[in-house]
JSON list of C-alpha atoms in Angstrom, two decimals:
[
{"chain": "A", "resi": 146, "resn": "MET", "atom": "CA", "xyz": [97.14, 88.74, 87.83]},
{"chain": "A", "resi": 147, "resn": "GLN", "atom": "CA", "xyz": [96.08, 87.90, 91.38]},
{"chain": "A", "resi": 148, "resn": "ALA", "atom": "CA", "xyz": [92.99, 86.01, 92.53]},
{"chain": "A", "resi": 149, "resn": "SER", "atom": "CA", "xyz": [91.61, 84.39, 95.66]},
{"chain": "A", "resi": 150, "resn": "VAL", "atom": "CA", "xyz": [89.37, 81.40, 96.23]},
{"chain": "A", "resi": 151, "resn": "GLY", "atom": "CA", "xyz": [85.81, 82.45, 95.40]},
{"chain": "A", "resi": 152, "resn": "ASP", "atom": "CA", "xyz": [86.79, 85.06, 92.81]},
{"chain": "A", "resi": 153, "resn": "LYS", "atom": "CA", "xyz": [85.48, 84.73, 89.27]},
{"chain": "A", "resi": 154, "resn": "LEU", "atom": "CA", "xyz": [87.54, 84.64, 86.11]},
{"chain": "A", "resi": 155, "resn": "LEU", "atom": "CA", "xyz": [85.96, 86.15, 83.01]},
{"chain": "A", "resi": 156, "resn": "VAL", "atom": "CA", "xyz": [87.59, 84.62, 79.94]},
{"chain": "A", "resi": 157, "resn": "HIS", "atom": "CA", "xyz": [86.75, 86.48, 76.75]},
{"chain": "A", "resi": 158, "resn": "GLY", "atom": "CA", "xyz": [86.02, 84.49, 73.58]},
{"chain": "A", "resi": 159, "resn": "ARG", "atom": "CA", "xyz": [88.97, 84.75, 71.24]},
{"chain": "A", "resi": 160, "resn": "THR", "atom": "CA", "xyz": [87.19, 84.27, 67.93]},
{"chain": "A", "resi": 161, "resn": "VAL", "atom": "CA", "xyz": [83.82, 85.10, 66.40]},
{"chain": "A", "resi": 162, "resn": "GLY", "atom": "CA", "xyz": [81.20, 82.66, 67.62]},
{"chain": "A", "resi": 163, "resn": "HIS", "atom": "CA", "xyz": [82.98, 81.83, 70.88]},
{"chain": "A", "resi": 164, "resn": "HIS", "atom": "CA", "xyz": [81.23, 83.36, 73.87]},
{"chain": "A", "resi": 165, "resn": "ASP", "atom": "CA", "xyz": [82.78, 84.70, 77.04]},
{"chain": "A", "resi": 166, "resn": "ARG", "atom": "CA", "xyz": [83.01, 82.17, 79.88]},
{"chain": "A", "resi": 167, "resn": "THR", "atom": "CA", "xyz": [83.13, 82.61, 83.63]},
{"chain": "A", "resi": 168, "resn": "ALA", "atom": "CA", "xyz": [84.75, 80.29, 86.12]},
{"chain": "A", "resi": 169, "resn": "GLU", "atom": "CA", "xyz": [84.99, 80.26, 89.90]},
{"chain": "A", "resi": 170, "resn": "VAL", "atom": "CA", "xyz": [88.45, 79.99, 91.45]},
{"chain": "A", "resi": 171, "resn": "LEU", "atom": "CA", "xyz": [88.46, 76.85, 93.61]},
{"chain": "A", "resi": 172, "resn": "GLN", "atom": "CA", "xyz": [92.16, 76.77, 94.46]},
{"chain": "A", "resi": 173, "resn": "VAL", "atom": "CA", "xyz": [95.13, 79.09, 94.02]},
{"chain": "A", "resi": 174, "resn": "LEU", "atom": "CA", "xyz": [98.30, 77.14, 93.30]},
{"chain": "A", "resi": 175, "resn": "GLY", "atom": "CA", "xyz": [100.72, 80.04, 92.75]},
{"chain": "A", "resi": 176, "resn": "GLU", "atom": "CA", "xyz": [102.32, 82.24, 95.37]},
{"chain": "A", "resi": 177, "resn": "ASN", "atom": "CA", "xyz": [100.50, 85.36, 96.60]},
{"chain": "A", "resi": 178, "resn": "GLY", "atom": "CA", "xyz": [97.40, 84.75, 94.47]},
{"chain": "A", "resi": 179, "resn": "THR", "atom": "CA", "xyz": [99.19, 84.19, 91.19]},
{"chain": "A", "resi": 180, "resn": "PRO", "atom": "CA", "xyz": [98.34, 81.44, 88.66]},
{"chain": "A", "resi": 181, "resn": "PRO", "atom": "CA", "xyz": [97.87, 78.60, 88.11]},
{"chain": "A", "resi": 182, "resn": "TYR", "atom": "CA", "xyz": [94.31, 78.27, 89.40]},
{"chain": "A", "resi": 183, "resn": "ARG", "atom": "CA", "xyz": [91.97, 75.32, 89.71]},
{"chain": "A", "resi": 184, "resn": "VAL", "atom": "CA", "xyz": [88.63, 76.60, 88.42]},
{"chain": "A", "resi": 185, "resn": "LYS", "atom": "CA", "xyz": [85.07, 75.41, 87.80]},
{"chain": "A", "resi": 186, "resn": "PHE", "atom": "CA", "xyz": [83.31, 76.82, 84.74]},
{"chain": "A", "resi": 187, "resn": "ASP", "atom": "CA", "xyz": [79.83, 78.18, 85.39]},
{"chain": "A", "resi": 188, "resn": "ASP", "atom": "CA", "xyz": [78.28, 77.10, 82.09]},
{"chain": "A", "resi": 189, "resn": "ASP", "atom": "CA", "xyz": [79.03, 73.37, 82.19]},
{"chain": "A", "resi": 190, "resn": "GLY", "atom": "CA", "xyz": [80.59, 72.61, 85.60]},
{"chain": "A", "resi": 191, "resn": "HIS", "atom": "CA", "xyz": [83.87, 71.51, 83.99]},
{"chain": "A", "resi": 192, "resn": "GLU", "atom": "CA", "xyz": [86.89, 71.82, 86.28]},
{"chain": "A", "resi": 193, "resn": "ALA", "atom": "CA", "xyz": [90.29, 72.72, 84.90]},
{"chain": "A", "resi": 194, "resn": "LEU", "atom": "CA", "xyz": [93.73, 73.90, 85.85]},
{"chain": "A", "resi": 195, "resn": "MET", "atom": "CA", "xyz": [94.50, 77.17, 84.11]},
{"chain": "A", "resi": 196, "resn": "SER", "atom": "CA", "xyz": [97.02, 79.94, 83.86]},
{"chain": "A", "resi": 197, "resn": "PRO", "atom": "CA", "xyz": [94.90, 82.73, 82.36]},
{"chain": "A", "resi": 198, "resn": "GLY", "atom": "CA", "xyz": [96.27, 84.82, 79.55]},
{"chain": "A", "resi": 199, "resn": "PRO", "atom": "CA", "xyz": [95.63, 88.44, 78.55]},
{"chain": "A", "resi": 200, "resn": "ASP", "atom": "CA", "xyz": [92.07, 87.53, 77.46]},
{"chain": "A", "resi": 201, "resn": "ALA", "atom": "CA", "xyz": [91.02, 86.91, 81.10]},
{"chain": "A", "resi": 202, "resn": "VAL", "atom": "CA", "xyz": [89.95, 89.29, 83.87]},
{"chain": "A", "resi": 203, "resn": "VAL", "atom": "CA", "xyz": [89.60, 88.62, 87.60]},
{"chain": "A", "resi": 204, "resn": "ARG", "atom": "CA", "xyz": [86.29, 89.64, 89.15]},
{"chain": "A", "resi": 205, "resn": "HIS", "atom": "CA", "xyz": [87.02, 89.79, 92.86]},
{"chain": "A", "resi": 206, "resn": "ARG", "atom": "CA", "xyz": [84.22, 88.61, 95.15]},
{"chain": "A", "resi": 207, "resn": "PRO", "atom": "CA", "xyz": [82.64, 91.33, 97.24]},
{"chain": "A", "resi": 208, "resn": "GLU", "atom": "CA", "xyz": [84.07, 91.62, 100.74]},
{"chain": "A", "resi": 209, "resn": "ALA", "atom": "CA", "xyz": [81.77, 90.41, 103.48]},
{"chain": "A", "resi": 210, "resn": "LYS", "atom": "CA", "xyz": [80.36, 93.34, 105.39]},
{"chain": "A", "resi": 211, "resn": "SER", "atom": "CA", "xyz": [80.64, 93.13, 109.14]},
{"chain": "A", "resi": 212, "resn": "GLY", "atom": "CA", "xyz": [78.26, 94.79, 111.43]}
]
């Protein structure tokens, strides 16, 4: 898994009744975009340090268009 600052992490709920959560990557602490990441969750603003597991997906931010 590789992410950059500004990317979103989509963390799927693991059990029935737990919803998916999204978090913005604030800081990349691993080498070459690898975990751990400091993130801020969109739903409640909670910040956490996380090393996402197989239940998470990186949603890369769109590249800025020049021109």
